[in-house]
Short mmCIF file of C-alpha atoms in Angstrom, two decimals:
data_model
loop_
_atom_site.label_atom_id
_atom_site.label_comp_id
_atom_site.label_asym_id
_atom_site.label_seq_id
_atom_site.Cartn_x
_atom_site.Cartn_y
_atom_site.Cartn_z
CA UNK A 209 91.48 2.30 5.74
CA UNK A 210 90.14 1.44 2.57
CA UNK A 211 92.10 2.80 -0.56
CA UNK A 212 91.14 2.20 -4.42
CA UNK A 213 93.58 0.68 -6.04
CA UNK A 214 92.36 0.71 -9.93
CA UNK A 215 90.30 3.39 -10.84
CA UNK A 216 88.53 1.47 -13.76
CA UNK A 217 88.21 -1.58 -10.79
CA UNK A 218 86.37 0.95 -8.98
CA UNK A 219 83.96 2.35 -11.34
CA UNK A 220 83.26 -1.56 -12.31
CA UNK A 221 82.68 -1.91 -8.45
CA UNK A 222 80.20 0.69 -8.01
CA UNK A 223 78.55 -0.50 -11.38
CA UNK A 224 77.70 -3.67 -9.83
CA UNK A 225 76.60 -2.09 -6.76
CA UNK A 226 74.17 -0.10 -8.50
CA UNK A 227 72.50 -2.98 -9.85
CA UNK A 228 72.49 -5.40 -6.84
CA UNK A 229 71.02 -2.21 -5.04
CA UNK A 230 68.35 -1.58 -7.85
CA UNK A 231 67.69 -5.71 -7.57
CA UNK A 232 67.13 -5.31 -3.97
CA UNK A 233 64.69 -2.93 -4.02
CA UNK A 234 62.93 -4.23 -6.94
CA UNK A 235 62.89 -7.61 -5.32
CA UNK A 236 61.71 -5.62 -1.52
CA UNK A 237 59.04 -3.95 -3.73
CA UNK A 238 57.60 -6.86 -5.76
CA UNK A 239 57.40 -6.41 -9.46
CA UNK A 240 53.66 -6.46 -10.73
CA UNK A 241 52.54 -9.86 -12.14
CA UNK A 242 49.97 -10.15 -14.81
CA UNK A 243 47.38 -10.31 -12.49
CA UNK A 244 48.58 -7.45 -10.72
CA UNK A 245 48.97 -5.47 -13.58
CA UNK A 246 45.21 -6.00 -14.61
CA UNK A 247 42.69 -3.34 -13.69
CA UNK A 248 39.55 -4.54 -12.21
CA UNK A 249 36.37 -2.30 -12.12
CA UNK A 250 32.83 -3.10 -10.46
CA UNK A 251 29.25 -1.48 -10.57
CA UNK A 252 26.55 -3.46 -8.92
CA UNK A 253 23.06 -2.61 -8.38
CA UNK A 254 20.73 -4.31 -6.23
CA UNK A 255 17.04 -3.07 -6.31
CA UNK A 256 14.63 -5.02 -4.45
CA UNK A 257 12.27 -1.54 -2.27
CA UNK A 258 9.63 -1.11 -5.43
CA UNK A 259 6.49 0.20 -4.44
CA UNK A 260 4.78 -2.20 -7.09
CA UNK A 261 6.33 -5.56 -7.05
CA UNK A 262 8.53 -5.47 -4.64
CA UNK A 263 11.45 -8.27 -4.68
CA UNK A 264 13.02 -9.89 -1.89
CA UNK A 265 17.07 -10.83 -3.07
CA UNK A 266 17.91 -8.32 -5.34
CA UNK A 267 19.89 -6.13 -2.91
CA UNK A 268 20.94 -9.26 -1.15
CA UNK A 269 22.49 -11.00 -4.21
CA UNK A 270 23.80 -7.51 -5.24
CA UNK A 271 25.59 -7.24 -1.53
CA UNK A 272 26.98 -10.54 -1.85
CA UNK A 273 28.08 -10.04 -5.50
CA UNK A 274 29.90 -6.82 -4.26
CA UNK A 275 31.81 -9.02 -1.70
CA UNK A 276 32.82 -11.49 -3.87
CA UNK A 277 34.12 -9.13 -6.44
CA UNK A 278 36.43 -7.47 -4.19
CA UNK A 279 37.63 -10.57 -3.04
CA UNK A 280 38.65 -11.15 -6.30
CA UNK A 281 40.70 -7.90 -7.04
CA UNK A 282 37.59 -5.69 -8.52
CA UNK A 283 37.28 -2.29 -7.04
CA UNK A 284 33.49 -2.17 -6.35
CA UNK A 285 31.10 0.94 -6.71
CA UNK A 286 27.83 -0.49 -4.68
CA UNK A 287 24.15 0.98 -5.39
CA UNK A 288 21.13 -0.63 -3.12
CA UNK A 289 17.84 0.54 -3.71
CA UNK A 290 18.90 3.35 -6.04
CA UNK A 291 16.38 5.87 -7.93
CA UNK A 292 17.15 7.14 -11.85
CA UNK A 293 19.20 9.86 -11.11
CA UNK A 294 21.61 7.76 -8.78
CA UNK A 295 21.41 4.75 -11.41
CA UNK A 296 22.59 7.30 -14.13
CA UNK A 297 24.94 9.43 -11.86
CA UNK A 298 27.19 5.81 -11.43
CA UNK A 299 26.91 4.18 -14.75
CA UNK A 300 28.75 7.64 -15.70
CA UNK A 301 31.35 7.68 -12.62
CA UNK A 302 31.98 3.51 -13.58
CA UNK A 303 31.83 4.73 -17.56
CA UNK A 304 34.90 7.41 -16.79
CA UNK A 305 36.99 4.94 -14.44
CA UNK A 306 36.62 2.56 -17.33
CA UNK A 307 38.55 5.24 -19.48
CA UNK A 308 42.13 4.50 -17.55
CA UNK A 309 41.88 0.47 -18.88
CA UNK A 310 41.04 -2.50 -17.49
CA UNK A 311 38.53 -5.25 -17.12
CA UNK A 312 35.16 -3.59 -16.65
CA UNK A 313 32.17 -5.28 -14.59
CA UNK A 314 28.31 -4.21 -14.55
CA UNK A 315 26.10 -6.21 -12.56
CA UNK A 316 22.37 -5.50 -11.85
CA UNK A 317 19.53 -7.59 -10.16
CA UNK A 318 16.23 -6.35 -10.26
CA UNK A 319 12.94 -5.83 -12.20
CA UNK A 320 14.08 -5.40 -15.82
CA UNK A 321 11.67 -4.35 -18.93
CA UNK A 322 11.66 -4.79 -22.68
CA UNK A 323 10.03 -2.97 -24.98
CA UNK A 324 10.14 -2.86 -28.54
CA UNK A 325 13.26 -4.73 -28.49
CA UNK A 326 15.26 -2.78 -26.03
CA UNK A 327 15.71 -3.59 -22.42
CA UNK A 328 15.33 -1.37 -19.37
CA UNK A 329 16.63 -1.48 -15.69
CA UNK A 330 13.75 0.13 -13.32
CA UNK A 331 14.57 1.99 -10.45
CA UNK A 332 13.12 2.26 -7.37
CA UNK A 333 10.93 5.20 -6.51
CA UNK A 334 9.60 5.15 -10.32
CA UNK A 335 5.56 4.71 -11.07
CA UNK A 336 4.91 3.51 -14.70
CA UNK A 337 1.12 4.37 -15.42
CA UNK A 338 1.78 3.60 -19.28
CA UNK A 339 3.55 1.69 -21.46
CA UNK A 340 5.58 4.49 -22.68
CA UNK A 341 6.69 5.87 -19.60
CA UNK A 342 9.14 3.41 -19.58
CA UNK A 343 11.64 4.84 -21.58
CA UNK A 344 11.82 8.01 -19.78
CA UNK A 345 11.63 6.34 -16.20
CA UNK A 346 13.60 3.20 -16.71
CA UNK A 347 17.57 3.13 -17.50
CA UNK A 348 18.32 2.11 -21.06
CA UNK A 349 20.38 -1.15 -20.48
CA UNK A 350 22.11 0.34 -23.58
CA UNK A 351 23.77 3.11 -22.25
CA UNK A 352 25.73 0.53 -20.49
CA UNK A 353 27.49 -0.68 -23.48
CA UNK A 354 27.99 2.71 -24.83
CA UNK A 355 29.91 3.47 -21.48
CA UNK A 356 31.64 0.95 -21.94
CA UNK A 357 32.64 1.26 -25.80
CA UNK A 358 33.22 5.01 -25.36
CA UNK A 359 35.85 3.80 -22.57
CA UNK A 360 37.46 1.42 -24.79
CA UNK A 361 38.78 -0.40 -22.04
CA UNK A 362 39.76 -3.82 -24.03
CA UNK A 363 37.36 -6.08 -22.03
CA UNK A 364 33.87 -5.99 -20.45
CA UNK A 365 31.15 -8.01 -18.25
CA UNK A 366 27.44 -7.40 -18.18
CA UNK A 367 25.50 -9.73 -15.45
CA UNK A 368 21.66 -9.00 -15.43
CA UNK A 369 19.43 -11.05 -13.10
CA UNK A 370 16.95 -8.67 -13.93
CA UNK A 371 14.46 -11.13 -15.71
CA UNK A 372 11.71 -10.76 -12.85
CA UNK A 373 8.32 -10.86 -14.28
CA UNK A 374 6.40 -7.51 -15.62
CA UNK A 375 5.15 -6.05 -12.25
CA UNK A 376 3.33 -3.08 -14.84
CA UNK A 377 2.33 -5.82 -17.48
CA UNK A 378 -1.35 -4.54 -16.61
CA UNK A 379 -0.49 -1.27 -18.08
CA UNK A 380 1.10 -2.24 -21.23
CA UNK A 381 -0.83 -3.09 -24.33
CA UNK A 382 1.65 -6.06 -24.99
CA UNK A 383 2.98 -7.64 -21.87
CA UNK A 384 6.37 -9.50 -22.72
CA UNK A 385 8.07 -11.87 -20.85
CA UNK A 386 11.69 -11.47 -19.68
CA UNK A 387 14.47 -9.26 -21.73
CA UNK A 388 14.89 -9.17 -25.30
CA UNK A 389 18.84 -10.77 -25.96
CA UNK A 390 20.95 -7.52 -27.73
CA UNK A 391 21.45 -8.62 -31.21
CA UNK A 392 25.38 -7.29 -31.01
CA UNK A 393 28.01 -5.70 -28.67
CA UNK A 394 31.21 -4.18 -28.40
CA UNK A 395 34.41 -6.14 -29.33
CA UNK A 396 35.55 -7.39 -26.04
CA UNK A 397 32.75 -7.78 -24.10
CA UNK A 398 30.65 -10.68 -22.58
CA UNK A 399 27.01 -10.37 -21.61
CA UNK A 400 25.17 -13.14 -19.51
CA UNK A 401 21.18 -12.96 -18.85
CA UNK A 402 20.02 -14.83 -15.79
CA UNK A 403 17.51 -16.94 -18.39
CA UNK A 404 16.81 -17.43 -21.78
CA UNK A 405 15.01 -14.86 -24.50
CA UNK A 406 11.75 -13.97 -23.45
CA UNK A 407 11.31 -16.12 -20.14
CA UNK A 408 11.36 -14.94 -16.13
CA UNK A 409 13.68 -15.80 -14.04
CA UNK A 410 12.85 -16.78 -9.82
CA UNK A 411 13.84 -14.58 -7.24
CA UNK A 412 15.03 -17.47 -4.92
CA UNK A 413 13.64 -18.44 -1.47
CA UNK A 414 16.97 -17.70 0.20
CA UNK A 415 18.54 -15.63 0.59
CA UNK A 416 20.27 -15.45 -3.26
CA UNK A 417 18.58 -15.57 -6.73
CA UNK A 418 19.67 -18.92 -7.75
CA UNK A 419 21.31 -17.61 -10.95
CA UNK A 420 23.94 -15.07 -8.40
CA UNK A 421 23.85 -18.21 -6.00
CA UNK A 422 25.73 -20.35 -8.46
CA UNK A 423 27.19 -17.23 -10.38
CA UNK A 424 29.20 -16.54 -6.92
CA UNK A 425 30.09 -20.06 -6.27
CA UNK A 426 31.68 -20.87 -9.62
CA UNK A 427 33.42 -17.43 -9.99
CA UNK A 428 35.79 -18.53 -7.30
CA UNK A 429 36.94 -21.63 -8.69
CA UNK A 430 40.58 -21.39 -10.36
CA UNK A 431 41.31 -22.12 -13.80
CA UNK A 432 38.38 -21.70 -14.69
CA UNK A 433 37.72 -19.08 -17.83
CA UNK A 434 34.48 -17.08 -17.54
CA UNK A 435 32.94 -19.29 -20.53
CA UNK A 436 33.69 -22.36 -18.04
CA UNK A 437 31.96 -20.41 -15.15
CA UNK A 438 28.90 -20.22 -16.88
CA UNK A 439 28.36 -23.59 -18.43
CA UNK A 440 28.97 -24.45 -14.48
CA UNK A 441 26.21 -21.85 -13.66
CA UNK A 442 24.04 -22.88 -16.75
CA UNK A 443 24.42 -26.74 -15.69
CA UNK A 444 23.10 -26.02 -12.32
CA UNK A 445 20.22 -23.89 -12.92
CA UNK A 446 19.33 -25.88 -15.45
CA UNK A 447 19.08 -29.24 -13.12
CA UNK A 448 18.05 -27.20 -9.97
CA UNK A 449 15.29 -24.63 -11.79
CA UNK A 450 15.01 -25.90 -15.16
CA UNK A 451 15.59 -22.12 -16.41
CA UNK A 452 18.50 -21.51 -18.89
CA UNK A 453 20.75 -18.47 -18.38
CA UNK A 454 21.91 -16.91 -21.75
CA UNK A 455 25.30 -15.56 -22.63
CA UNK A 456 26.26 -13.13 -25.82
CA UNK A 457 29.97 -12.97 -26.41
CA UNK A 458 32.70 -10.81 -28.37
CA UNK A 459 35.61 -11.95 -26.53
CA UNK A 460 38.89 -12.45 -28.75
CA UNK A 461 40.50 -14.25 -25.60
CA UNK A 462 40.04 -15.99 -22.29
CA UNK A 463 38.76 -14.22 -19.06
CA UNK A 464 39.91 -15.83 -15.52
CA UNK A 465 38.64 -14.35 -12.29
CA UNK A 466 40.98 -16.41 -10.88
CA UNK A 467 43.51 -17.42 -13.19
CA UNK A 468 45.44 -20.11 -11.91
CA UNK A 469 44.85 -23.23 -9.47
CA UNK A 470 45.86 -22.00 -5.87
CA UNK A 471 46.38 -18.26 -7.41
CA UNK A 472 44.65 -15.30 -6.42
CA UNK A 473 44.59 -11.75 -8.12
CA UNK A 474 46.76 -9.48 -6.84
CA UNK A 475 44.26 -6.80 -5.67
CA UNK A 476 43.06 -3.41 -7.69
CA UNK A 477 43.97 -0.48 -6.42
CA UNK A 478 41.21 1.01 -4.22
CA UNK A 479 40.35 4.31 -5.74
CA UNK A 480 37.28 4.54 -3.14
CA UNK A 481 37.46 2.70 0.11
CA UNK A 482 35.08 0.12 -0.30
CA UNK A 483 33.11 -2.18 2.62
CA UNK A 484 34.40 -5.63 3.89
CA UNK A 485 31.63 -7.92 3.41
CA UNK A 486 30.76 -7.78 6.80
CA UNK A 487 30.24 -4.31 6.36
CA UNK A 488 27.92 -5.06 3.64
CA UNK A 489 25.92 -7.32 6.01
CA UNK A 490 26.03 -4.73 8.45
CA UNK A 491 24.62 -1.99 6.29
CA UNK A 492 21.75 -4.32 5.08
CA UNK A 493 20.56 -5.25 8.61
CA UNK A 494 20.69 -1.40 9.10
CA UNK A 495 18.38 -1.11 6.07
CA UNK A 496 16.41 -4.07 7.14
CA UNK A 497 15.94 -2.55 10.45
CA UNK A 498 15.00 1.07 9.29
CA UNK A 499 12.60 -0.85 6.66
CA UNK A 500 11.19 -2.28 9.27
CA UNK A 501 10.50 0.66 11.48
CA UNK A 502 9.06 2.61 8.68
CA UNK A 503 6.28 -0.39 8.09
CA UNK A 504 5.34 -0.18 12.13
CA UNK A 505 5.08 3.88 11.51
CA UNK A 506 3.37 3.33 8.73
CA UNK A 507 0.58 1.04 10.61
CA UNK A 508 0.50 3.44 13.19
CA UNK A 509 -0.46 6.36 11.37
CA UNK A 510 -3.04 3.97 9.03
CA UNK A 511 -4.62 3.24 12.51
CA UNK A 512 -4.49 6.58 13.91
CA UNK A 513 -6.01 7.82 10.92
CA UNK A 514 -8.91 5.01 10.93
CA UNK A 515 -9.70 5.72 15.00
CA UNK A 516 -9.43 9.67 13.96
CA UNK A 517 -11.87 8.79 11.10
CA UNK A 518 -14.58 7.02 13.63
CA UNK A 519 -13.97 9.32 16.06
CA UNK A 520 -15.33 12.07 13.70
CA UNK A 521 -18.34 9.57 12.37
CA UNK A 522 -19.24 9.03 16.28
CA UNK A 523 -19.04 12.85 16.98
CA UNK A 524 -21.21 13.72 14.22
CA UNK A 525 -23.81 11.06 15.21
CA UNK A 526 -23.92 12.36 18.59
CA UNK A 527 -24.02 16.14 16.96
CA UNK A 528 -27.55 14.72 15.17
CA UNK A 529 -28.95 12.82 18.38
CA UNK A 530 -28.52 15.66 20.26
CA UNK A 531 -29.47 18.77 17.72
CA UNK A 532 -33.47 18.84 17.74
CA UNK A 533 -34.71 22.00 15.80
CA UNK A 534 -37.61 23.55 17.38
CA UNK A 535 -40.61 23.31 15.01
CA UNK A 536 -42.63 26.40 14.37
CA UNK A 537 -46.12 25.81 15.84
CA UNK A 538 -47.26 28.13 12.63
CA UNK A 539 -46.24 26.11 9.46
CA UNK A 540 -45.67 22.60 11.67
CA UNK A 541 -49.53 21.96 12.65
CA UNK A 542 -49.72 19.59 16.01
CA UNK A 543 -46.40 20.56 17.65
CA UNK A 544 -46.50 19.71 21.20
CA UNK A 545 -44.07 22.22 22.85
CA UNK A 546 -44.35 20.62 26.35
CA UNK A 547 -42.80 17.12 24.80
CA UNK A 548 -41.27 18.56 21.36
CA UNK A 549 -42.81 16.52 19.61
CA UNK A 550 -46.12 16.42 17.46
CA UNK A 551 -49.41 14.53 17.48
CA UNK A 552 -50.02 12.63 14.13
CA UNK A 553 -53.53 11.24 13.76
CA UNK A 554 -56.26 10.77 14.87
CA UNK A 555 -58.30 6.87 14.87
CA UNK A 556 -61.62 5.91 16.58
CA UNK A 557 -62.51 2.63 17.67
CA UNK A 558 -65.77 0.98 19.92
CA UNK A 559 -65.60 0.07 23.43
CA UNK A 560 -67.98 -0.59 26.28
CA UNK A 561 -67.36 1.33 29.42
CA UNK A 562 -63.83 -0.16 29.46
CA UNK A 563 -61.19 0.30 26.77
CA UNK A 564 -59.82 -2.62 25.03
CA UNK A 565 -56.52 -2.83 24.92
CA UNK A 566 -54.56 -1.97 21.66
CA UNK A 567 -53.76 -5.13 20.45
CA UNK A 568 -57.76 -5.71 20.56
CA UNK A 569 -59.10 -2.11 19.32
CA UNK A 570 -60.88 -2.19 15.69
CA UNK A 571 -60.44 1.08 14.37
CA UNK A 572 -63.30 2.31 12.07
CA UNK A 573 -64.23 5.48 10.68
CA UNK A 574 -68.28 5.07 10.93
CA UNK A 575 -70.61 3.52 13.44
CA UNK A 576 -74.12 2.33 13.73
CA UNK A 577 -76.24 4.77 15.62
CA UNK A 578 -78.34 1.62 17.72
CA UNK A 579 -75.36 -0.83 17.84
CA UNK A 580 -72.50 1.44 19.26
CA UNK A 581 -72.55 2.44 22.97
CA UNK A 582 -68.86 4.23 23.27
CA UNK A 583 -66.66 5.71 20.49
CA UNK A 584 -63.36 6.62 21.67
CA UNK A 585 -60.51 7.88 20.26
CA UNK A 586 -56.67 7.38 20.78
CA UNK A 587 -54.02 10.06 18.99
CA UNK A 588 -50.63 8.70 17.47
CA UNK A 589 -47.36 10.88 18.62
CA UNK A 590 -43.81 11.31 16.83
CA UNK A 591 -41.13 12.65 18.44
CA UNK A 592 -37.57 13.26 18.02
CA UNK A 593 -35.52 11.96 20.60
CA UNK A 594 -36.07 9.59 23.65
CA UNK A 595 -35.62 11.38 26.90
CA UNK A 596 -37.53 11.34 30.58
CA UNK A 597 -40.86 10.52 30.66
CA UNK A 598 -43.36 13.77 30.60
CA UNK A 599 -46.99 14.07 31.48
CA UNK A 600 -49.18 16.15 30.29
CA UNK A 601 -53.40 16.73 29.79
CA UNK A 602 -55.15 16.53 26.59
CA UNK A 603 -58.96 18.83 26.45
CA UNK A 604 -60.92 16.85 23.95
CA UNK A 605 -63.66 18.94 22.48
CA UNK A 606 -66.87 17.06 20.62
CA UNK A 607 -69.40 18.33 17.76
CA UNK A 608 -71.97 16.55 15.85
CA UNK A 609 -73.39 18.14 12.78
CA UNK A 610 -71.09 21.24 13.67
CA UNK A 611 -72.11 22.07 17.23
CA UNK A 612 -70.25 21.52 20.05
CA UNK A 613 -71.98 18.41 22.47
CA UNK A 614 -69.08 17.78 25.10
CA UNK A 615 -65.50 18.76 26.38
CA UNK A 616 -63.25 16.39 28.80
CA UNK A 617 -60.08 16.63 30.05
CA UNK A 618 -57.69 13.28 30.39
CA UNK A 619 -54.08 12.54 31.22
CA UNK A 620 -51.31 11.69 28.83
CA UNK A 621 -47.76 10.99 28.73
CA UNK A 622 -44.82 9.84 26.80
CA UNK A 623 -42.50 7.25 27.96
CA UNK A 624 -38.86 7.73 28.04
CA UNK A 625 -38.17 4.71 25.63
CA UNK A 626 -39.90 6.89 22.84
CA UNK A 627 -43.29 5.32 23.26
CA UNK A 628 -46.80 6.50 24.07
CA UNK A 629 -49.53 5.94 26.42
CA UNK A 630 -52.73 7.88 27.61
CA UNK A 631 -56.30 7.33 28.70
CA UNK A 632 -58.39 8.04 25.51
CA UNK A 633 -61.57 9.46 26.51
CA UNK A 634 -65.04 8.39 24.36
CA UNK A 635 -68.29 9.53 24.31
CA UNK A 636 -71.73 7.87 23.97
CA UNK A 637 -75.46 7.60 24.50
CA UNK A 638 -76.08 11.31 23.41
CA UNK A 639 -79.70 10.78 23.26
CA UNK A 640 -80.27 9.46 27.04
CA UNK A 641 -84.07 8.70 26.57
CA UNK A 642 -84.15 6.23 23.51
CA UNK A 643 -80.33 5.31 24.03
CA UNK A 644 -79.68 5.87 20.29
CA UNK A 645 -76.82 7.95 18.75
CA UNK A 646 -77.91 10.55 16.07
CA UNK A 647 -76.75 10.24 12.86
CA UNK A 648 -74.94 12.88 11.11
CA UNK A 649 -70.79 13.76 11.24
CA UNK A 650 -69.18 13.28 14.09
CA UNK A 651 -65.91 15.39 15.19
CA UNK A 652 -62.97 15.75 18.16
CA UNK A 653 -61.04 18.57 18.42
CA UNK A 654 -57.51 17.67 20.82
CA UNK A 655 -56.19 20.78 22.74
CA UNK A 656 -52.27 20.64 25.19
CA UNK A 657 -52.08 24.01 26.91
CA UNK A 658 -54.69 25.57 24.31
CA UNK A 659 -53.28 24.65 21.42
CA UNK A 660 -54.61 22.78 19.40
CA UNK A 661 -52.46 19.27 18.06
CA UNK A 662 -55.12 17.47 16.14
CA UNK A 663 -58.92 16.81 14.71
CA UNK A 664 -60.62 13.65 13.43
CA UNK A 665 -63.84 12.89 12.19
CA UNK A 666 -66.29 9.98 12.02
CA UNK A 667 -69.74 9.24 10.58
CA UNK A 668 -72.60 7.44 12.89
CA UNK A 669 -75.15 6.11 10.58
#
């Protein structure tokens, strides 16, 4: 049974207890070390789907920059791909988490712009016809620093790999190279550009700009302070590319992201859940993969449209082939109904009592009167479309001087592959007893089924 025996003993006692109690827990708890104690807040932006100029790394190096970060105690906000209105919607969110304190991060990759001094960040989705749509379209890189200096958060980082060349420089009446390198900033903050005033930066051919390559690399080594990372990252780029990254700074002390050799940050507070880097890979290959499907869908409905297209061009071709309008015997003189089609002209030529054949015929308009035996004469069809073949019989009727001397029948026909043949019929000898022609005007009237489809006229002299 336990019994107190002093009662100032006792309230000593419990004194002591209190505090080896309160040690306990603090030591069960963990009190917060500097590190600890130290806010860490991320944006990143990765834009790399532009429909002019599209870049290959940006949203990997801004995936890989968001994995690193966290690593490294930063609570990360993550943007791939994002339009205006999502650019501006989380500089503000990141501008009022910057409010509670803290280190404060930006980080974009991407096409960036200057004009006229200032820089802009260009979102995806955007079309810039002009010059000065711009600065209604593009995100004022300056509204970064006046989140952050409204926030007044002690200390800030601004990383843009945005130096990609000008993919509207066409447009613009003066084309320049690279950003233009802010002339001030906020007390406490650090701004580094991926290359020097004025100059483009590469995009890399892996997977990583090399600028965020090395930037990632370096940012894990301990000790280091972020001046020391970036001579590291300027060295390298500098040997490996030859281009020079820039850095602007206000800082009144030393940055570590980590602080100590072997230590580690203890790590932010997660405000937002945010993705494990092989969630990150995950949700690229998912945007990779739906990328990729919309570029087969697209194909498909640029060839679907291009096979519609013929389709329609052959239809319509086949609409003309096959639409013959009937002419009107009345104003269209030598329409042949029986072969739709119409006799042209008329030509004479000489033969004996057999015809020559075409490729021998000399076609003449007069004749001697003691020299010619036969004048014949052969009539020249058009016709609209080729079909079957179709015969039909041609009256010939002859007049010299205006009176009628002989009528003849013959056979015709046209050929199905749109050509003509037929057995002209001539006429000579009109004076049997001195075997003479007259002279005068000569004339043949052709006749199909009464009509009549043509009329030519020669001189015998």
């Amino acid at each position: 049974m336990f019994r107190y025996t002093n009662s100032v003993l006792s309230r000593h006692s419990l004194i002591q207890l209190a505090l080896c109690l309160s040690l306990a827990c603090a030591l069960s708890l963990g009190w917060p070390s500097a590190a600890g104690a130290e806010r860490r807040i991320a944006l990143v932006i990765g834009n790399s789907s532009y429909e002019t100029g599209p870049l290959k790394n940006p949203v990997n190096d801004a995936t890989d920059m968001a994995a690193a970060l966290q690593k490294l105690g930063f609570t990360v906000i993550l943007k791939k791909n994002a339009n205006l209105q999502t650019m501006e919607e989380a500089l503000e969110d990141f501008g009022n988490r910057l409010k509670r304190g803290g280190v404060g991060l930006f980080y974009y990759a991407g096409h960036g712009i200057q004009m006229n001094g200032a820089n802009y960040l260009i979102p995806v989705g955007t079309k810039i016809n002009k010059e000065s749509d711009i600065r209604y379209k593009g995100l004022d890189a300056g509204r970064i620093l006046d989140e952050m200096a409204n926030a007044n958060n002690g200390l800030n980082i601004v990383m843009l790999d945005a130096c990609r060349d000008n993919p509207f420089a066409r447009s613009f009446r003066s084309a320049a190279r690279g950003l233009a390198i802010v002339s001030s900033a906020p007390t406490g903050t650090f701004i580094s550009y991926s290359t020097s005033p004025g100059q483009v930066a590469r995009d890399g051919d892996g997977r990583n700009s090399p600028y965020t390559k090395a930037l990632i690399r370096y940012m894990k080594e301990p000790g280091l302070t972020i001046g020391d990372v970036f001579i590291k990252v300027r060295q390298e780029l500098r040997k490996d590319t030859g281009q020079t990254p820039w850095e602007l700074s206000s800082l009144e002390g030393n940055f570590y992201f980590v602080p100590t050799k072997g230590g580690k940050p203890a790590p932010t507070v997660q405000e937002e859940p945010t993705a494990r880097t092989d969630d990150f890979d995950a949700e690229q290959r998912k945007i990779d993969a739906e990328t990729e499907r919309l570029r087969r869908e697209r194909e498909l409905v640029e060839k679907k449209r291009a096979l519609e297209e013929e389709k329609k061009r052959l239809d319509d071709a086949r609409k003309k082939l096959a639409y013959v309008p009937a002419p009107d015997p009345a104003r269209d003189a030598g329409y042949v109904r029986i072969i739709n089609g119409k006799a042209t002209t008329v030509q004479f030529f000489e033969s004996g009592y057999n015809h020559p054949d075409k490729k021998d015929r000399v076609y003449r308009g007069s004749f001697s009167r003691t020299q010619t035996r036969y004048v014949n004469w052969e009539v020249a069809f058009e016709y609209p479309a080729p079909g079957r073949r179709i015969d039909f019989k041609i009256e010939s009727i002859w007049y010299a001087n205006g009176a009628e001397i002989w009528r003849g029948m013959c056979d015709a026909y046209v050929q199905a592959d749109w050509t003509t043949s037929f057995s002209a019929q001539g006429y000579g000898w009109a004076n049997a007893g001195s075997n003479t022609w007259a002279s005068g005007t000569y004339r043949v009237d052709l006749y199909v089924e009464g009509t009549k489809i043509a009329s030519g006229n020669y001189t015998v002299y």
